[in-house]
Short mmCIF file of C-alpha atoms in Angstrom, two decimals:
data_model
loop_
_atom_site.label_atom_id
_atom_site.label_comp_id
_atom_site.label_asym_id
_atom_site.label_seq_id
_atom_site.Cartn_x
_atom_site.Cartn_y
_atom_site.Cartn_z
CA UNK M 8 145.68 136.82 190.55
CA UNK M 9 149.22 138.31 189.83
CA UNK M 10 152.71 135.93 189.47
CA UNK M 11 155.32 136.70 192.17
CA UNK M 12 158.29 139.29 191.10
CA UNK M 13 161.49 137.67 190.20
CA UNK M 14 164.53 139.05 192.52
CA UNK M 15 167.14 140.14 189.97
CA UNK M 16 170.05 137.98 190.77
CA UNK M 17 167.31 135.03 190.99
CA UNK M 18 169.44 131.97 189.98
CA UNK M 19 169.32 130.63 186.97
CA UNK M 20 167.37 127.35 187.80
CA UNK M 21 164.40 129.33 189.74
CA UNK M 22 164.27 131.76 186.50
CA UNK M 23 163.46 128.71 184.16
CA UNK M 24 161.03 127.09 186.41
CA UNK M 25 159.09 130.82 186.45
CA UNK M 26 159.10 130.15 182.87
CA UNK M 27 157.79 127.21 183.38
CA UNK M 28 154.47 128.82 185.21
CA UNK M 29 154.52 131.56 182.61
CA UNK M 30 156.04 134.10 184.24
CA UNK M 31 157.45 136.54 181.49
CA UNK M 32 159.56 138.30 183.62
CA UNK M 33 161.83 135.37 184.35
CA UNK M 34 162.36 134.82 180.60
CA UNK M 35 163.27 138.71 179.93
CA UNK M 36 165.61 138.07 182.63
CA UNK M 37 167.75 135.00 181.32
CA UNK M 38 167.37 136.93 177.75
CA UNK M 39 169.18 140.14 179.29
CA UNK M 40 172.09 137.60 180.97
CA UNK M 41 172.72 135.29 177.97
CA UNK M 42 171.29 136.88 174.95
CA UNK M 43 174.74 138.42 173.64
CA UNK M 44 176.61 134.88 174.19
CA UNK M 45 174.06 133.28 171.87
CA UNK M 46 174.43 136.46 170.05
CA UNK M 47 178.36 135.86 169.30
CA UNK M 48 177.96 132.02 168.97
CA UNK M 49 175.78 132.82 166.27
CA UNK M 50 177.72 135.31 164.35
CA UNK M 51 180.56 132.34 164.40
CA UNK M 52 178.17 130.46 162.96
CA UNK M 53 176.22 132.39 160.70
CA UNK M 54 178.05 135.33 159.62
CA UNK M 55 174.66 136.95 159.17
CA UNK M 56 173.05 139.63 161.73
CA UNK M 57 169.51 139.41 160.57
CA UNK M 58 169.47 135.42 160.42
CA UNK M 59 171.52 135.18 164.00
CA UNK M 60 168.61 137.26 165.69
CA UNK M 61 165.64 134.93 164.09
CA UNK M 62 167.70 132.28 165.37
CA UNK M 63 168.15 133.56 169.02
CA UNK M 64 164.44 135.00 169.17
CA UNK M 65 163.76 131.20 167.95
CA UNK M 66 166.20 129.81 170.68
CA UNK M 67 164.78 131.85 173.67
CA UNK M 68 160.53 131.36 172.62
CA UNK M 69 162.03 127.22 172.57
CA UNK M 70 163.67 127.27 175.80
CA UNK M 71 160.22 129.32 176.94
CA UNK M 72 158.16 126.46 175.45
CA UNK M 73 160.31 123.63 176.84
CA UNK M 74 160.80 125.44 180.21
CA UNK M 75 159.01 122.48 181.79
CA UNK M 76 161.53 119.72 180.14
CA UNK M 77 164.66 121.49 181.98
CA UNK M 78 166.85 119.13 184.05
CA UNK M 79 169.04 120.52 186.53
CA UNK M 80 170.87 116.99 186.62
CA UNK M 81 171.74 116.88 182.82
CA UNK M 82 173.15 120.81 182.81
CA UNK M 83 172.99 123.87 183.74
CA UNK M 84 170.78 126.68 182.10
CA UNK M 85 173.26 128.06 180.59
CA UNK M 86 175.00 124.75 179.09
CA UNK M 87 171.11 124.13 178.23
CA UNK M 88 170.21 127.46 176.70
CA UNK M 89 173.40 127.24 174.57
CA UNK M 90 172.45 124.04 173.51
CA UNK M 91 169.09 125.36 172.02
CA UNK M 92 170.59 127.77 170.44
CA UNK M 93 173.10 125.96 168.71
CA UNK M 94 170.84 123.32 167.09
CA UNK M 95 168.85 126.44 165.61
CA UNK M 96 172.40 127.70 164.23
CA UNK M 97 172.64 124.42 162.87
CA UNK M 98 169.78 124.06 161.54
CA UNK M 99 169.81 127.39 159.69
CA UNK M 100 173.33 125.96 158.12
CA UNK M 101 171.25 123.02 156.73
CA UNK M 102 168.33 125.10 155.22
CA UNK M 103 170.21 127.19 153.37
CA UNK M 104 170.99 126.33 149.60
CA UNK M 105 174.13 125.13 148.85
CA UNK M 106 175.83 126.78 145.73
CA UNK M 107 178.76 125.04 145.01
CA UNK M 108 181.82 126.68 144.98
CA UNK M 109 182.97 127.61 141.43
CA UNK M 110 187.08 128.41 140.73
CA UNK M 111 186.04 131.76 140.07
CA UNK M 112 184.95 131.91 144.23
CA UNK M 113 188.39 131.33 145.21
CA UNK M 114 190.45 133.93 145.87
CA UNK M 115 192.97 135.53 143.36
CA UNK M 116 196.23 133.59 143.66
CA UNK M 117 198.71 136.14 144.79
CA UNK M 118 201.58 137.31 142.49
CA UNK M 119 203.80 135.19 144.01
CA UNK M 120 202.07 131.68 143.36
CA UNK M 121 202.90 130.16 140.26
CA UNK M 122 200.04 129.61 137.99
CA UNK M 123 200.67 125.66 137.77
CA UNK M 124 201.18 125.11 141.05
CA UNK M 125 197.41 126.27 141.25
CA UNK M 126 196.37 124.36 138.24
CA UNK M 127 197.50 121.33 139.82
CA UNK M 128 195.76 122.10 143.35
CA UNK M 129 192.97 122.42 141.75
CA UNK M 130 192.77 119.53 139.71
CA UNK M 131 194.17 117.83 143.15
CA UNK M 132 190.94 118.96 145.11
CA UNK M 133 188.57 117.79 142.50
CA UNK M 134 190.12 114.61 142.60
CA UNK M 135 188.88 113.95 146.17
CA UNK M 136 185.71 112.51 147.56
CA UNK M 137 183.18 115.17 147.34
CA UNK M 138 183.28 115.05 151.54
CA UNK M 139 187.25 115.65 151.33
CA UNK M 140 186.71 118.13 148.61
CA UNK M 141 184.28 120.37 150.61
CA UNK M 142 186.18 120.28 154.33
CA UNK M 143 189.11 121.12 152.03
CA UNK M 144 187.25 123.67 150.34
CA UNK M 145 185.70 125.50 153.75
CA UNK M 146 188.87 125.46 155.39
CA UNK M 147 191.35 126.84 152.75
CA UNK M 148 189.07 128.65 149.99
CA UNK M 149 186.58 129.81 152.54
CA UNK M 150 188.79 130.79 155.52
CA UNK M 151 186.97 128.76 158.44
CA UNK M 152 188.34 127.82 161.26
CA UNK M 153 188.90 124.16 162.96
CA UNK M 154 186.54 125.19 165.28
CA UNK M 155 183.84 127.10 163.31
CA UNK M 156 184.33 123.42 160.49
CA UNK M 157 183.27 121.87 164.09
CA UNK M 158 180.62 123.34 164.49
CA UNK M 159 179.24 123.60 161.15
CA UNK M 160 179.47 119.90 160.29
CA UNK M 161 179.16 118.87 164.33
CA UNK M 162 182.06 117.09 164.13
CA UNK M 163 184.27 116.79 167.31
CA UNK M 164 187.62 119.29 166.13
CA UNK M 165 189.80 116.32 166.41
CA UNK M 166 187.73 115.03 163.55
CA UNK M 167 188.14 117.74 161.56
CA UNK M 168 191.64 118.16 161.92
CA UNK M 169 192.07 114.55 161.09
CA UNK M 170 189.62 114.89 158.11
CA UNK M 171 191.85 117.86 156.52
CA UNK M 172 194.87 115.85 157.43
CA UNK M 173 194.05 112.65 155.24
CA UNK M 174 192.29 114.69 152.53
CA UNK M 175 196.05 117.03 152.41
CA UNK M 176 197.05 113.34 152.63
CA UNK M 177 195.44 112.25 149.58
CA UNK M 178 195.92 115.20 147.34
CA UNK M 179 199.68 114.90 147.97
CA UNK M 180 199.08 111.06 146.39
CA UNK M 181 197.07 112.51 143.91
CA UNK M 182 200.32 114.90 142.76
CA UNK M 183 202.77 112.14 143.08
CA UNK M 184 206.72 112.29 144.80
CA UNK M 185 206.99 114.73 141.59
CA UNK M 186 204.11 117.22 142.61
CA UNK M 187 202.55 116.90 139.25
CA UNK M 188 199.25 114.86 138.22
#
């Protein structure tokens, strides 16, 4: 028995239903529609093409396996696929070995930077709690944007911003009014 052929303009929900019924063409069509979006999100989060490709493939395989669980009243197909991929990207980030950031890993100071200021800033960073220090290192030494940090840490952007402000305030307090420790 052959399965019916899906029209190329079939609604996303119909494609999910066809996937739940075992139609591989439906999976191919959804891949054609949304793979670029998922790859773009993956590159923003992971920065490594091989990891992104693997995670996007895993995301589509998870969508295939769980197509029967899709609930159109809770999310659009696009949102559902992005959510599956997002969770897979986060898992990939969590699975990566965490290497502590050493001072030598940081960018060298510019010629205009005062070595004393740099030393004071490094000491203030070391005086922060672990979570605050990690956030400062990711934002200011590794160059992650607020949005990237929000995705990486699974937090709202506003929370990332307020935690960064709090960490910077703590550093300022550690430095004192004279700007020294």
